[in-house]
GROMACS .gro file of C-alpha atoms in nm:
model
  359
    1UNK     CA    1   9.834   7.794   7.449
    2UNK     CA    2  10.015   7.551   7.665
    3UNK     CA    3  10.189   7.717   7.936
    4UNK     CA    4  10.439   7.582   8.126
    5UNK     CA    5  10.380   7.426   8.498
    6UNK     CA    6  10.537   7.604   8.766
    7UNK     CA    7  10.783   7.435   8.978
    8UNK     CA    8  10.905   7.712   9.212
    9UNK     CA    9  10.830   8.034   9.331
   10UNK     CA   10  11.061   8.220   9.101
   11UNK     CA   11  10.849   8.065   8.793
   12UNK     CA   12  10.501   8.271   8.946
   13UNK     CA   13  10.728   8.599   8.896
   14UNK     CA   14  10.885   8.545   8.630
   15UNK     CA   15  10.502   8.524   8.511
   16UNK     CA   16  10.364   8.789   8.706
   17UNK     CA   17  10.673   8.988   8.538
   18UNK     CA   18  10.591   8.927   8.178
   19UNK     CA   19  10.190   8.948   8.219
   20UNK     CA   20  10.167   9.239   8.524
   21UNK     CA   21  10.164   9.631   8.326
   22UNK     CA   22  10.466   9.826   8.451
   23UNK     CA   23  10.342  10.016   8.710
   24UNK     CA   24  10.132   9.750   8.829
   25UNK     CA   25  10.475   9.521   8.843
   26UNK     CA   26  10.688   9.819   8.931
   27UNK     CA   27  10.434   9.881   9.238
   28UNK     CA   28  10.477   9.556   9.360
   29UNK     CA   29  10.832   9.458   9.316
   30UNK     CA   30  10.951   9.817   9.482
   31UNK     CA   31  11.194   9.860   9.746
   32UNK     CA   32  11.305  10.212   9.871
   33UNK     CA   33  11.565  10.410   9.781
   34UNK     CA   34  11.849  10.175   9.622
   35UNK     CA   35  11.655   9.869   9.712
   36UNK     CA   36  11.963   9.775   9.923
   37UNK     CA   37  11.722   9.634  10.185
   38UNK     CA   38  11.454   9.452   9.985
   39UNK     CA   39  11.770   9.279   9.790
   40UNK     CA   40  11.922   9.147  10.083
   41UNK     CA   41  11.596   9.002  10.259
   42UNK     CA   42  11.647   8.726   9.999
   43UNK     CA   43  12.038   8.705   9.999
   44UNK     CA   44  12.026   8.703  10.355
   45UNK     CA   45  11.929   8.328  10.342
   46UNK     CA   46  12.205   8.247  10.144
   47UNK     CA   47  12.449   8.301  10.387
   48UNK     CA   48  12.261   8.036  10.616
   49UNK     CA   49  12.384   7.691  10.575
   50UNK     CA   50  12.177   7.360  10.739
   51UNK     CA   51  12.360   7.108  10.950
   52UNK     CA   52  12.137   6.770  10.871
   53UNK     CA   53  12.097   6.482  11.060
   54UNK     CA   54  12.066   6.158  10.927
   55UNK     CA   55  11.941   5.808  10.999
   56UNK     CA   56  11.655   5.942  11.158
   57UNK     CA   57  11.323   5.733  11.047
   58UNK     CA   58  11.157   6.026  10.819
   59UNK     CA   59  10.902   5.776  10.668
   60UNK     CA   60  10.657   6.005  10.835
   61UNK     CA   61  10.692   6.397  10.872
   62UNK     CA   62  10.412   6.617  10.985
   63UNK     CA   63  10.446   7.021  10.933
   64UNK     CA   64  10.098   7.124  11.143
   65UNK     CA   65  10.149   7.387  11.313
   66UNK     CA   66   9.996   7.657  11.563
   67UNK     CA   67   9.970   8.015  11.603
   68UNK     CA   68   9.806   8.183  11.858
   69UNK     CA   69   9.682   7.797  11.963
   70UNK     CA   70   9.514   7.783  11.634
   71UNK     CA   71   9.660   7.493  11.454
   72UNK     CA   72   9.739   7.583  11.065
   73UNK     CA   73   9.847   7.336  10.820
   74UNK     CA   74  10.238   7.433  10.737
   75UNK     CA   75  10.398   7.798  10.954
   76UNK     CA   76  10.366   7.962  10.609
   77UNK     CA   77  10.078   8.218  10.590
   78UNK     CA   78  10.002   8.532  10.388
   79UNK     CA   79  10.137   8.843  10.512
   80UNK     CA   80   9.930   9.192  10.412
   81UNK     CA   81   9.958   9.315  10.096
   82UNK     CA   82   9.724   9.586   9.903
   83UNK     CA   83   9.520   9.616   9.586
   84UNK     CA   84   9.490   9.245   9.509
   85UNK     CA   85   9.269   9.366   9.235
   86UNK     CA   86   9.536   9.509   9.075
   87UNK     CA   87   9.654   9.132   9.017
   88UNK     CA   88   9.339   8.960   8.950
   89UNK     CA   89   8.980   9.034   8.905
   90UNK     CA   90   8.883   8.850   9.220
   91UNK     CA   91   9.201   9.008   9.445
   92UNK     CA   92   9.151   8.950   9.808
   93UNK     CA   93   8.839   8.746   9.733
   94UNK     CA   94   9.096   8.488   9.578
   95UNK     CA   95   9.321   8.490   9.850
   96UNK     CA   96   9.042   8.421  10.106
   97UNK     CA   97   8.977   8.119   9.975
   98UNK     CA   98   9.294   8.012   9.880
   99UNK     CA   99   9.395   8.004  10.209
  100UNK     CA  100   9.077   7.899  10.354
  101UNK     CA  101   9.143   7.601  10.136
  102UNK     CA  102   9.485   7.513  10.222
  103UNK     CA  103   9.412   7.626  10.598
  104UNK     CA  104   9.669   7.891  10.644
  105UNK     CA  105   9.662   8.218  10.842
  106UNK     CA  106   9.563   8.527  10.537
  107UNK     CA  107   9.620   8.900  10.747
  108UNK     CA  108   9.430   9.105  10.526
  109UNK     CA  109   9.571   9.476  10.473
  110UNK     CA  110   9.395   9.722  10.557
  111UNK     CA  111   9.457   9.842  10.181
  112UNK     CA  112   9.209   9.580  10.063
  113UNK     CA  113   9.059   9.645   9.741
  114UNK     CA  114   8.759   9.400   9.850
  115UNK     CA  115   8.628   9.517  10.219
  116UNK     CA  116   8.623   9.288  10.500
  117UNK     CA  117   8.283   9.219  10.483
  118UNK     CA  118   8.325   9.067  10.134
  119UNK     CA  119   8.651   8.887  10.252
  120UNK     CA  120   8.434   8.709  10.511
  121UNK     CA  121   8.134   8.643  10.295
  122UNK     CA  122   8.357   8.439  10.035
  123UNK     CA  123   8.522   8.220  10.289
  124UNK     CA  124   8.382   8.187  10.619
  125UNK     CA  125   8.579   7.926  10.791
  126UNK     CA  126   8.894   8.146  10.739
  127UNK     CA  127   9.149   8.196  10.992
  128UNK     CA  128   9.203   8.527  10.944
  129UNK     CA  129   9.429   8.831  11.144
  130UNK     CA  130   9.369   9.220  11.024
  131UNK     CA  131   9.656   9.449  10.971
  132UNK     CA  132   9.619   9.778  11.105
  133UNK     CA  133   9.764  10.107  11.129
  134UNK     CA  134   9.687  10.416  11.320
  135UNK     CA  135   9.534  10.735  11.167
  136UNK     CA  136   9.517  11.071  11.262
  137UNK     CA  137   9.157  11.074  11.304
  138UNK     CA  138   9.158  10.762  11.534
  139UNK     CA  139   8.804  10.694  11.456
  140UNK     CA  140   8.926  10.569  11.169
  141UNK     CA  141   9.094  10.285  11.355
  142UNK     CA  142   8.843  10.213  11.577
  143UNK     CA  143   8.625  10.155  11.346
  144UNK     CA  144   8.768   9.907  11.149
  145UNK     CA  145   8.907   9.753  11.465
  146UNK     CA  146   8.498   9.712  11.587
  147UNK     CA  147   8.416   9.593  11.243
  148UNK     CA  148   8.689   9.300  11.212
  149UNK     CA  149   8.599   9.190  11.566
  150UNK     CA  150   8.200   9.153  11.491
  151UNK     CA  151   8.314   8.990  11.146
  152UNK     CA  152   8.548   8.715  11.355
  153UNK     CA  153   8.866   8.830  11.256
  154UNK     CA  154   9.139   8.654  11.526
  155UNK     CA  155   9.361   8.943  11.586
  156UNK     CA  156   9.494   9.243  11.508
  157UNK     CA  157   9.818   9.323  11.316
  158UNK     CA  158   9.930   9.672  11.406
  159UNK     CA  159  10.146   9.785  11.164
  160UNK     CA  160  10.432  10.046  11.357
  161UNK     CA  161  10.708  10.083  11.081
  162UNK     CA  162  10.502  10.351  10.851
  163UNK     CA  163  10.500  10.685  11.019
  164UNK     CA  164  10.521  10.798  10.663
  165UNK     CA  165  10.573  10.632  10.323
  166UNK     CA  166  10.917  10.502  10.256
  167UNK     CA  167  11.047  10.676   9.910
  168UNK     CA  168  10.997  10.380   9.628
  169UNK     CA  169  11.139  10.539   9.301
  170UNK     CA  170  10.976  10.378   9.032
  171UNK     CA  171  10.598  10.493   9.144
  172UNK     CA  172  10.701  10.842   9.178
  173UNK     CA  173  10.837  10.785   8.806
  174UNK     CA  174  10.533  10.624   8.767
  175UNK     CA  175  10.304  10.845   8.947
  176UNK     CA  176  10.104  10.568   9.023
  177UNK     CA  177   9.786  10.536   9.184
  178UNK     CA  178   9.470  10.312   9.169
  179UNK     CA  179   9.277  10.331   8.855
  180UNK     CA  180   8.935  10.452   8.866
  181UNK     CA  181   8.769  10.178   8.928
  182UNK     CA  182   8.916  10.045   9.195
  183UNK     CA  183   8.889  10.150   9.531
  184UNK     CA  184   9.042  10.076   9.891
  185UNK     CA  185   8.712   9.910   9.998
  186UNK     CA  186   8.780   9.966  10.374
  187UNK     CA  187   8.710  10.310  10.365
  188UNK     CA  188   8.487  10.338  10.070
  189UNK     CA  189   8.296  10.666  10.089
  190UNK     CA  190   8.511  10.813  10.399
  191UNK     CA  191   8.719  11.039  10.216
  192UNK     CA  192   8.486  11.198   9.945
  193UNK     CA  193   8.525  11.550  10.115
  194UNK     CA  194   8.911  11.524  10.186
  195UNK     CA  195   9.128  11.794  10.011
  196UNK     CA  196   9.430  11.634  10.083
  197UNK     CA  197   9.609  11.481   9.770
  198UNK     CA  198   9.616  11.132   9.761
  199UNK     CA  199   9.881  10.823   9.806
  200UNK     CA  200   9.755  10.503   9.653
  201UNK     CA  201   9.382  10.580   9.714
  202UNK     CA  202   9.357  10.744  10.033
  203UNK     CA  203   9.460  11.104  10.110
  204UNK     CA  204   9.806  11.128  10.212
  205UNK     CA  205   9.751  11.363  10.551
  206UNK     CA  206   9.579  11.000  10.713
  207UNK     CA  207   9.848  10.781  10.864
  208UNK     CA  208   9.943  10.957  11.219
  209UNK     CA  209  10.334  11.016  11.259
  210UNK     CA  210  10.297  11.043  11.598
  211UNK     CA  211  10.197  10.689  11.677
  212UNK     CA  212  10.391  10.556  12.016
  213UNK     CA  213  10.370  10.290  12.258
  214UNK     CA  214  10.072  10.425  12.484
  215UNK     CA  215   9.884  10.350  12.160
  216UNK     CA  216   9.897  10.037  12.243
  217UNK     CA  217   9.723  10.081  12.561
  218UNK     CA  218   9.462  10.256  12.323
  219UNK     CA  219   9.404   9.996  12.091
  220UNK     CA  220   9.395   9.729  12.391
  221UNK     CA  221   9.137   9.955  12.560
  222UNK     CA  222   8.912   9.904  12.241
  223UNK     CA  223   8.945   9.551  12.150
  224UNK     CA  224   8.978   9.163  12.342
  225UNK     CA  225   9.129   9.040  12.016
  226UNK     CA  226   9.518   8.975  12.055
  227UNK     CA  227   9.756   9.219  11.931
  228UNK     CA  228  10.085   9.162  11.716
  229UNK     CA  229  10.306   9.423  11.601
  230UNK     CA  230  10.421   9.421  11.309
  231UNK     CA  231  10.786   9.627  11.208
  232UNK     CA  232  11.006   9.500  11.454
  233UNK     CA  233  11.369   9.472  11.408
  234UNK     CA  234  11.557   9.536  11.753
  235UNK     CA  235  11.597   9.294  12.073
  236UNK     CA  236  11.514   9.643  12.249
  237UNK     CA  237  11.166   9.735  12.094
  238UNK     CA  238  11.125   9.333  12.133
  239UNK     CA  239  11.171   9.371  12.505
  240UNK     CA  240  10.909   9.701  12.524
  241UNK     CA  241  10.659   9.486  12.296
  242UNK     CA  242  10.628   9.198  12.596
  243UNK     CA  243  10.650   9.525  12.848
  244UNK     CA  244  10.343   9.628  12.632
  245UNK     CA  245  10.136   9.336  12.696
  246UNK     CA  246  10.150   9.226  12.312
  247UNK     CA  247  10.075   8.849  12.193
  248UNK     CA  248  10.302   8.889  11.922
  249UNK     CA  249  10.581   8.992  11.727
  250UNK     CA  250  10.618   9.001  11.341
  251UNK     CA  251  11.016   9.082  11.258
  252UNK     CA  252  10.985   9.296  10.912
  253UNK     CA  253  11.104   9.571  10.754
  254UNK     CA  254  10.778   9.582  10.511
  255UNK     CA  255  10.942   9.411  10.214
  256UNK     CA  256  11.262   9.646  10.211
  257UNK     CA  257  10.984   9.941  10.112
  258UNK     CA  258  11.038  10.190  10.399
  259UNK     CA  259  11.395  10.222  10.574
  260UNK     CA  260  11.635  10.131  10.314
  261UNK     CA  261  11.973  10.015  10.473
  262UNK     CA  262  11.813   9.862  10.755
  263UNK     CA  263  11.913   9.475  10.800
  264UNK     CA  264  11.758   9.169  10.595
  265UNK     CA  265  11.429   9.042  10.867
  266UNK     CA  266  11.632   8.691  10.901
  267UNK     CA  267  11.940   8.862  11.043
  268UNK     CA  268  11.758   9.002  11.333
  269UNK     CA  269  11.524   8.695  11.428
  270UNK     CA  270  11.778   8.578  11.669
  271UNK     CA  271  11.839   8.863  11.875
  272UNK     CA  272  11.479   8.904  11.874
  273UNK     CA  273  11.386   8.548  11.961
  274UNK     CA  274  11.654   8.537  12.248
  275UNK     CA  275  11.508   8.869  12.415
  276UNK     CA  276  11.146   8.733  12.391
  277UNK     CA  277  11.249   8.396  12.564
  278UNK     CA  278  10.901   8.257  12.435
  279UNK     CA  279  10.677   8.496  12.643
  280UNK     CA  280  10.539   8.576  12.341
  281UNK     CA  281  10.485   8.416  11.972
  282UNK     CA  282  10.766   8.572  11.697
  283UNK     CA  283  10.678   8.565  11.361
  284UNK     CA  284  10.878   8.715  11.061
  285UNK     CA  285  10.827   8.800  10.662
  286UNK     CA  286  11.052   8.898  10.436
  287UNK     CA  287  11.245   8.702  10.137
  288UNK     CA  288  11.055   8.406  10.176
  289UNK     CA  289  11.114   8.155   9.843
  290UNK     CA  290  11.167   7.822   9.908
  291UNK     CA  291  11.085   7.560  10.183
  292UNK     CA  292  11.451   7.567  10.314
  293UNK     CA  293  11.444   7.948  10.388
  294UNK     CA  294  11.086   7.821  10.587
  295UNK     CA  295  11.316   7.609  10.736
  296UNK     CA  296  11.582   7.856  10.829
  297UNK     CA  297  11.337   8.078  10.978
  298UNK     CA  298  11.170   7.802  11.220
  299UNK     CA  299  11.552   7.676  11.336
  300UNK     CA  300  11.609   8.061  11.429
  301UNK     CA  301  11.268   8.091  11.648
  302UNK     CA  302  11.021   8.172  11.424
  303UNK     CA  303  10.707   8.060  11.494
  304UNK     CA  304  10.557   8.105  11.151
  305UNK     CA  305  10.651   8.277  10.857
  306UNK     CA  306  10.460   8.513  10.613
  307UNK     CA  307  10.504   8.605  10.255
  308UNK     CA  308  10.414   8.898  10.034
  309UNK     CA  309  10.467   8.892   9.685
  310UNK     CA  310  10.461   8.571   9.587
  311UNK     CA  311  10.110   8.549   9.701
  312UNK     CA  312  10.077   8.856   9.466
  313UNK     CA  313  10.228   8.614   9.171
  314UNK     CA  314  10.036   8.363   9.251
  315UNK     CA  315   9.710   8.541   9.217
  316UNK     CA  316   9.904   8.687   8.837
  317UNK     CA  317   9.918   8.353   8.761
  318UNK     CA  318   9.561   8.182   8.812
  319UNK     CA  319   9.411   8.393   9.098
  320UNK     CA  320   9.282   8.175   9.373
  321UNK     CA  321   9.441   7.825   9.224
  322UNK     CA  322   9.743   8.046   9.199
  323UNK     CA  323   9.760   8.149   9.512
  324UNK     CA  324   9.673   7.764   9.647
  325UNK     CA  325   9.968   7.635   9.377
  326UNK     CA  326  10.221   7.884   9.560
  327UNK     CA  327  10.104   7.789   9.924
  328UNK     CA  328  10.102   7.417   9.772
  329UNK     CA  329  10.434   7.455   9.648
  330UNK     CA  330  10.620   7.629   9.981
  331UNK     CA  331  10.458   7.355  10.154
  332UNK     CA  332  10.582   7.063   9.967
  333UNK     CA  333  10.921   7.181   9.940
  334UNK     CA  334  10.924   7.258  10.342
  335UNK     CA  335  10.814   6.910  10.439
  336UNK     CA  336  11.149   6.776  10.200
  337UNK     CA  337  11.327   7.039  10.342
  338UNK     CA  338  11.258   6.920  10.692
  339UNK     CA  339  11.262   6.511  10.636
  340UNK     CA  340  11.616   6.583  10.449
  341UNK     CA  341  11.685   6.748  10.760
  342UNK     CA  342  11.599   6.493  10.967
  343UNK     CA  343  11.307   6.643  11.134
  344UNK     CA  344  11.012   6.434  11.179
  345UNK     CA  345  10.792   6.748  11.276
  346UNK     CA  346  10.794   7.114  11.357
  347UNK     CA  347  10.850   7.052  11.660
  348UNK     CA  348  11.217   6.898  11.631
  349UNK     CA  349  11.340   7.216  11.410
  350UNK     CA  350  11.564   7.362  11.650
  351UNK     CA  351  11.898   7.623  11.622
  352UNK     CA  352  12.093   7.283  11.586
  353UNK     CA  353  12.001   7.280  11.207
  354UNK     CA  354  12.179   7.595  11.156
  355UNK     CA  355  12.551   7.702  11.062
  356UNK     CA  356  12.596   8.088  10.938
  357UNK     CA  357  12.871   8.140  10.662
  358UNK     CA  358  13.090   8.356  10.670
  359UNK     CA  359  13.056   8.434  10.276
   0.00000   0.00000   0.00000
């Protein structure tokens, strides 16, 4: 069977849609609550309009980029996302070298359903971050944050917006979980003895509500890799993250899946940006699905962006020549975006290029 070639983004879900199970789709796709939040990550764009310039010798555009001083082929990376098994045989594996390929930034979630070590074994010339979070039994972290530093990981993605689970309807409905097979690969064999019922694989009782700031003195007292939080969305926790002696910021609100009713990522890059005053790199996810919003972001600060699903679609689709076709795809339409724009390289994308509608 012939099947269609995929032009956009929207053409890997509309796949992923019609070929995922349910609760597989419905897992991925979630938002809390109302979804009010997740919708309006990718609306939020639309009320961004680009002022072009013209007449200005695009013959030649470059979109290399850097993060962290590591240069990267296009700002577009993989943000973390769990259970890439539950999309393709390969999961992570796929991604690895997908990105390896395309030379990209891949944060791999601590939710893996391939471990690190496996991750690192498939593609070795990676550039590669690891998202974390605190547990209540901090040995937990620490060991993963030991292991990801022996295996060359380049830094560490704290995640800070999960003190507990946002409420996502449809798995409760659901009741999904991991099938038995699968595994979160990180901590396989950790939990055996835990009596705890389990969320998604891992007892329930492990992430640590109490999680603050002097954490990050903890986590810097274990570790020389760099540290970027992820889950910012206020010009004051901004400010305390540079206070903190961060290298990095990531504006999310976790795909609209924990706080619904908070404000679409791209609305608060600016305020974000303008407190950080470049003493430290910003980076944002969030509604990501096109080259112009890639665009968007950069003119508002951003120093790279990240997406989540679609790399999740992607892998639906073909697994790691998926994943390459999305990232292959964003990057096309970002270099038009940016020579119709009259930007010859990353470097000229500036706040110039944007006008905000009122609609």
């Amino acid at each position: 069977m012939n099947i269609p070639a995929k032009v956009c983004l929207s053409d890997f879900e509309e796949y992923a849609k019609q070929h995922l199970s349910k609760p597989v789709w419905d897992y991925y796709s979630a938002g809390a609550d109302e979804c009010y939040t997740r919708d309006d990550n990718l609306q939020a764009y639309k009320r961004i309009r680009l002022r072009p310039r013209i007449l200005r010798d695009v013959s030649v555009t470059d979109t290399q980029s850097t993060i962290l001083g590591t240069e990267i082929s296009f700002p577009v990376g993989i943000a973390p996302t769990a259970f890439h098994c539950l999309a393709w045989p390969e999961g992570e594996l796929a991604t690895a070298k997908a990105t390896e390929v395309v030379n990209t930034c891949y944060i791999t979630s601590t939710y893996s359903t391939c471990s690190v070590e496996e991750i690192c074994a498939v593609a070795p010339n990676g550039y590669r971050w690891f998202q974390l979070y605190v547990y209540r039994d901090r040995k937990l972290s620490e060991q993963l944050v030991h292991r990801v530093e022996a295996l060359g990981y380049k830094a560490l993605v704290l995640t800070v917006d999960v003190p507990y689970t946002g409420k996502r309807r449809d798995d409760i409905r659901n009741q999904f979980k991991l099938p038995p097979h699968l595994k979160v690969k990180n901590f396989d064999g950790m939990f055996q003895d835990a009596a705890e019922p389990e969320e998604y694989g891992v007892p329930s009782c492990t992430l640590d509500p109490s999680i603050s700031w002097k954490d990050i003195h903890w986590l810097q007292s274990l570790t020389r890799l760099p540290i970027i939080i992820k889950g910012i969305l206020t010009k004051e926790d901004a400010e305390l993250a540079v206070e903190h002696g961060v290298q990095g910021i990531i504006v999310s609100n976790h795909g609209g899946r924990q706080l619904d009713g908070g404000p679409a990522t791209i609305d608060c890059l600016s305020e974000i940006v303008d407190t950080v005053q470049g003493r430290i790199e910003v980076y944002m996810d969030g509604g990501i699905r096109t080259g112009s919003d890639v665009l968007k972001a950069l003119a508002l600060g951003a120093k790279c962006v990240f997406i989540g699903r679609p790399a999740i679609w992607g892998l639906a689709y073909k697994g790691e020549d998926g994943v390459k076709e999305v990232l292959q795809i964003l990057h096309e339409e970002f270099r038009l975006s940016m020579a119709l724009s009259g930007c010859r390289n990353v470097a000229e994308i500036n706040r110039n290029l944007i006008q905000v509608s009122k609609l």
